[in-house]
Each structure stands twice: as structure tokens, then as C-alpha cells.
Short mmCIF file of C-alpha atoms in Angstrom, two decimals:
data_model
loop_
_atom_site.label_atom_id
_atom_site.label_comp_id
_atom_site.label_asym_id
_atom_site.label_seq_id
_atom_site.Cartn_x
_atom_site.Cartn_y
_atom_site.Cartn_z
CA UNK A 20 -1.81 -99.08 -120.07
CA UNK A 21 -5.43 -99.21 -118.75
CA UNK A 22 -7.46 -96.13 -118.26
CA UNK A 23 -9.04 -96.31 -114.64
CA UNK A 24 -12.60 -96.22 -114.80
CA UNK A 25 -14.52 -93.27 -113.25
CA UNK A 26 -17.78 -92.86 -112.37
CA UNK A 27 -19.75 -89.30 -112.35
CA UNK A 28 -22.83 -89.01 -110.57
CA UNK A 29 -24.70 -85.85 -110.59
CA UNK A 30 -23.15 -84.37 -113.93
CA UNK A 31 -26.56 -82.11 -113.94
CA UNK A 32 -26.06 -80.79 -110.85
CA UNK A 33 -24.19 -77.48 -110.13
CA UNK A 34 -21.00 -78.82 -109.61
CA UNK A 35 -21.86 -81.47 -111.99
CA UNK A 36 -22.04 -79.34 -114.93
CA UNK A 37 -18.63 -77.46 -114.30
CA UNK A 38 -16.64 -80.33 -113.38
CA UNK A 39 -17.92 -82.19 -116.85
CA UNK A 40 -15.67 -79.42 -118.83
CA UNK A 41 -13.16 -80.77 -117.22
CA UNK A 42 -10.06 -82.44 -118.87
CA UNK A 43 -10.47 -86.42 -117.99
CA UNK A 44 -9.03 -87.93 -120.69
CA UNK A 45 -6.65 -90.05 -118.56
CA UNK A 46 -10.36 -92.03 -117.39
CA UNK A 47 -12.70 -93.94 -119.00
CA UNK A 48 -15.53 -91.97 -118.04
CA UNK A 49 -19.05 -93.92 -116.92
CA UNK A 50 -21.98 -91.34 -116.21
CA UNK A 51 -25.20 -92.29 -114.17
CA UNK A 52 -28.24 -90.75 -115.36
CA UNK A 53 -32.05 -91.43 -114.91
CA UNK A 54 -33.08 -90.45 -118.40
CA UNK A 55 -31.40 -92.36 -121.08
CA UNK A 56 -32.83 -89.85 -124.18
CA UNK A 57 -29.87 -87.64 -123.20
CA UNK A 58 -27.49 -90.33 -123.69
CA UNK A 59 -24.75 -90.03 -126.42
CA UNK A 60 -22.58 -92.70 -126.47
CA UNK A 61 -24.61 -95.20 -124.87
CA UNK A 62 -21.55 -97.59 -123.17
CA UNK A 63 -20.75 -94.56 -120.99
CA UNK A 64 -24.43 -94.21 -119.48
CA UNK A 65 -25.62 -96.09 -116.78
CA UNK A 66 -29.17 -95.97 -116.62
CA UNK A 67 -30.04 -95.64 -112.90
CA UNK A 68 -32.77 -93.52 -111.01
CA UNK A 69 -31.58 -92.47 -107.70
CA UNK A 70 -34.67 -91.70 -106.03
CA UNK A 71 -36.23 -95.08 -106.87
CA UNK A 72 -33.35 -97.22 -107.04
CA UNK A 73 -35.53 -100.07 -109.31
CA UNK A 74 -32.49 -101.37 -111.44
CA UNK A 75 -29.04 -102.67 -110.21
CA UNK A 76 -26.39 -100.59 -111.48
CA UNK A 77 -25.01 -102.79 -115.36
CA UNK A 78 -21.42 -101.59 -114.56
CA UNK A 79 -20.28 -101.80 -110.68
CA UNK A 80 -16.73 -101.67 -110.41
CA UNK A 81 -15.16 -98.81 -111.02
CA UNK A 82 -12.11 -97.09 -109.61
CA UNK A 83 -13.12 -93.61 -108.96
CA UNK A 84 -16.80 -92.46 -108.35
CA UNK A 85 -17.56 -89.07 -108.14
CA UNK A 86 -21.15 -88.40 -106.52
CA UNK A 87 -22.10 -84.73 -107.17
CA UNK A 88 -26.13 -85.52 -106.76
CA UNK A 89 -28.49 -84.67 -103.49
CA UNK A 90 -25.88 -86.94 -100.65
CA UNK A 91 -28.46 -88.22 -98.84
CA UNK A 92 -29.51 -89.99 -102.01
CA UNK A 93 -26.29 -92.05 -102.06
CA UNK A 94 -27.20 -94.72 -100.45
CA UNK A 95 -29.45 -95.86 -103.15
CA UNK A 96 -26.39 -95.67 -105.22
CA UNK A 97 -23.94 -97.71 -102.65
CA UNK A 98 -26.80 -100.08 -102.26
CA UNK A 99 -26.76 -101.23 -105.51
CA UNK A 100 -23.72 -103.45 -105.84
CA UNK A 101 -21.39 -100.31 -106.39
CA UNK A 102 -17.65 -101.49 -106.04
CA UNK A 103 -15.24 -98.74 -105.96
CA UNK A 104 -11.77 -97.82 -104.97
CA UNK A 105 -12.09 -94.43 -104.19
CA UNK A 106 -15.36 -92.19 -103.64
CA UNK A 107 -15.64 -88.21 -103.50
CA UNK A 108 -18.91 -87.06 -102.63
CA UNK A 109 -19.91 -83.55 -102.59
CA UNK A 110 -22.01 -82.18 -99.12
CA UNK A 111 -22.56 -78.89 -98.39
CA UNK A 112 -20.60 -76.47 -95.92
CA UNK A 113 -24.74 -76.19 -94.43
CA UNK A 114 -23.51 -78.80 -91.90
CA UNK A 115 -21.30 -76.19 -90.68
CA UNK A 116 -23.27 -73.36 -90.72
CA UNK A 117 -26.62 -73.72 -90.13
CA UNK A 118 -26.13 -76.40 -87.35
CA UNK A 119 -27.88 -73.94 -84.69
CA UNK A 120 -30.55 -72.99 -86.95
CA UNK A 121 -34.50 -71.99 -85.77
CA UNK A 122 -35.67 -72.86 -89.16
CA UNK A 123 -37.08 -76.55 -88.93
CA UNK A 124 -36.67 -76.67 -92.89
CA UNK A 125 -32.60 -75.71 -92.72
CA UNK A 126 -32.67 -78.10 -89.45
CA UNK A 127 -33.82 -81.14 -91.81
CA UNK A 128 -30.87 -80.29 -94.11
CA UNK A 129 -28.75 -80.63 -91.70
CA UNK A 130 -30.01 -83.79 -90.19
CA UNK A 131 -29.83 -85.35 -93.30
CA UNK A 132 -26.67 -84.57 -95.04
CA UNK A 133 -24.87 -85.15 -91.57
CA UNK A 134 -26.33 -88.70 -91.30
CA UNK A 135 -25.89 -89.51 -94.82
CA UNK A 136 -21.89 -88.23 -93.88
CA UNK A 137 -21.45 -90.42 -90.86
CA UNK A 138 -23.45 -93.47 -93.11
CA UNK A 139 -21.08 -92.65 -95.78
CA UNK A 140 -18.31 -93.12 -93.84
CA UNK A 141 -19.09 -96.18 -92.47
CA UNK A 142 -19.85 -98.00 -95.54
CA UNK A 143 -16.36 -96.65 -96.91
CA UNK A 144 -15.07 -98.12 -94.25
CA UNK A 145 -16.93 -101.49 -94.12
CA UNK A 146 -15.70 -102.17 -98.31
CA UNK A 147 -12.20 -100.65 -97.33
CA UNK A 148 -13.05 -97.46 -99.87
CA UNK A 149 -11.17 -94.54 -99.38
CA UNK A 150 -13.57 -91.76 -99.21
CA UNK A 151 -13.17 -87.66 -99.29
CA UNK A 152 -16.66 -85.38 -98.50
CA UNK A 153 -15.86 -82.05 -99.92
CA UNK A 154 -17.99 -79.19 -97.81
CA UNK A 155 -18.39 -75.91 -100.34
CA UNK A 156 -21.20 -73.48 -100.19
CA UNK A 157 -22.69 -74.52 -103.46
CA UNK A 158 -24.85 -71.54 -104.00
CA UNK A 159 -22.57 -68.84 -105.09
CA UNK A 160 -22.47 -69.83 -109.00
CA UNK A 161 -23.91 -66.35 -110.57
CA UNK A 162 -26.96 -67.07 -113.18
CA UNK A 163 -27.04 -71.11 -112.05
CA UNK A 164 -27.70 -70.25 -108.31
CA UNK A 165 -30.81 -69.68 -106.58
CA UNK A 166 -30.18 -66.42 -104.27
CA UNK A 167 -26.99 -64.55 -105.29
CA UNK A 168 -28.32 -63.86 -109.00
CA UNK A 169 -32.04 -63.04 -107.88
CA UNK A 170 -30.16 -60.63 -105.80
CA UNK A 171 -27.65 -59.35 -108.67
CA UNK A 172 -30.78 -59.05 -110.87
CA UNK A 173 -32.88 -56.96 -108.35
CA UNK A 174 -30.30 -54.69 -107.97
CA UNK A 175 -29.07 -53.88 -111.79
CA UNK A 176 -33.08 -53.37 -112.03
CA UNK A 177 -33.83 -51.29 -109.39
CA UNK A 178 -30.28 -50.05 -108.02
CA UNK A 179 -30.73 -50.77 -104.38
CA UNK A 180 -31.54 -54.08 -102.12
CA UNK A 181 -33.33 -54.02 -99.11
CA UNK A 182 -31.56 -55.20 -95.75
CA UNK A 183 -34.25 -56.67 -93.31
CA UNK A 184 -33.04 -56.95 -89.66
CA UNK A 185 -31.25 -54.74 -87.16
#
């Protein structure tokens, strides 16, 4: 029997580098990166450069993409020539929560990731792809994240945090 063919996008990322330990033996496993020096295994890396998009994909079919990279940036990726039977793309629950936002910079998030969900979508629908957008708050990953472990670190240092606000 055949191994289906998966696809991971965004193995660097946050979620990228947990789901990559991972048991996915059951798949042969196709990784896109935009720096082939950090390839091992060569067949399994597809050299392709999301932001720029410049070369077409030298494997397109594959069963089972998972895109774990920036969403918005997907379209570079589906643009390409990708064929694929299935596609689960991580988003972030941001859409959710910081839809009424004053901040023009958390507004912008927003805006994009929820267009790049509805665009999604509709190009899963157009190549009959069935498609899943997972939603989780990606920032709580103590000593990877951004906020929780500056936080965690201020207060084993100086035994107290400051609460601005009312």
C-alpha cells in the first residue's frame, strides 16, 4: 500500500516545530522551505519562498497539506499549481477576539487573516478541496512565545508584575 503524500508548510513556525515531533510515519512527508542549506534529505524539500513566490512548486499533488506559515501568505502557495485533497491551515483565534479592536495595527490582523479565510475557502471550494482553518491562540507556548515568557521572566526576576488600567 501507498503512503499518502503530505505536505508541511510552516515546520519553523510555532506550531510548526511541535507538530514536526509528531509520529507521521503512515505519510510520505514533503516539507516547503525557503532555504535549502537546512535541507536533509533533499527529495522531501521543496524549495519555495512564500513571500516572493519566484519558483513553481517541483512537487504539486499531494494529498494532505498542512499550512502552519503567516495565512495570508497562502495564496502564494495555492497559486502555484498546488493540487491537494485535503488542506488544514492554521489562523489565529485574533479573528475572534480582537474584531472590535482601537488598535489600527491588531485591526490589520484581522483584516487580513479574515480575508485570506473567506479566499481560502473559496479556492477550496473552486478545486473541490476539503479544507479545515483551525483558530488557537498561538501565543501561549512558554520560552517560544513573545508575551507570556517576557512576563514569566519579569516576574521570577523581580517577584511582582505591574497591572496598568482600572
Amino acid at each position: 500500500m501507498m503512503k499518502k503524500t503530505l505536505l508541511l508548510v510552516g515546520v519553523g513556525s510555532l506550531i510548526g516545530q511541535r507538530f514536526i515531533s509528531l509520529d507521521l510515519s503512515a505519510y510520505e512527508i514533503y516539507y516547503v522551505t525557503r532555504d535549502s542549506s537546512k535541507c536533509v534529505g533533499a527529495d522531501c524539500w521543496i524549495k519555495f519562498d512564500l513571500d516572493s513566490g519566484e519558483a513553481k512548486l517541483s512537487k504539486n499533488n499531494f494529498d494532505v497539506c498542512i499550512y502552519m506559515a503567516d495565512l495570508p501568505k497562502i495564496f502564494t502557495l495555492l497559486n502555484s499549481g498546488l493540487q491537494v485533497e485535503r488542506l488544514v491551515a492554521f489562523s489565529t483565534s485574533s479573528v475572534l477576539t480582537k474584531v472590535n479592536s482601537s488598535h489600527q495595527r491588531d485591526a490589520d490582523l484581522v483584516n487580513s487573516f479574515e480575508k485570506a479565510q473567506v479566499g481560502l475557502e473559496k479556492w477550496c471550494k473552486e478545486q473541490s478541496t476539503s479544507c479545515v482553518i483551525l483558530q488557537p491562540t498561538m501565543i501561549y507556548d512558554v520560552g517560544l512565545d513573545r508575551n507570556v515568557t517576557v512576563m514569566k521572566n519579569f516576574i521570577q526576576k523581580f517577584h511582582f508584575f505591574p497591572l496598568i488600567g482600572p
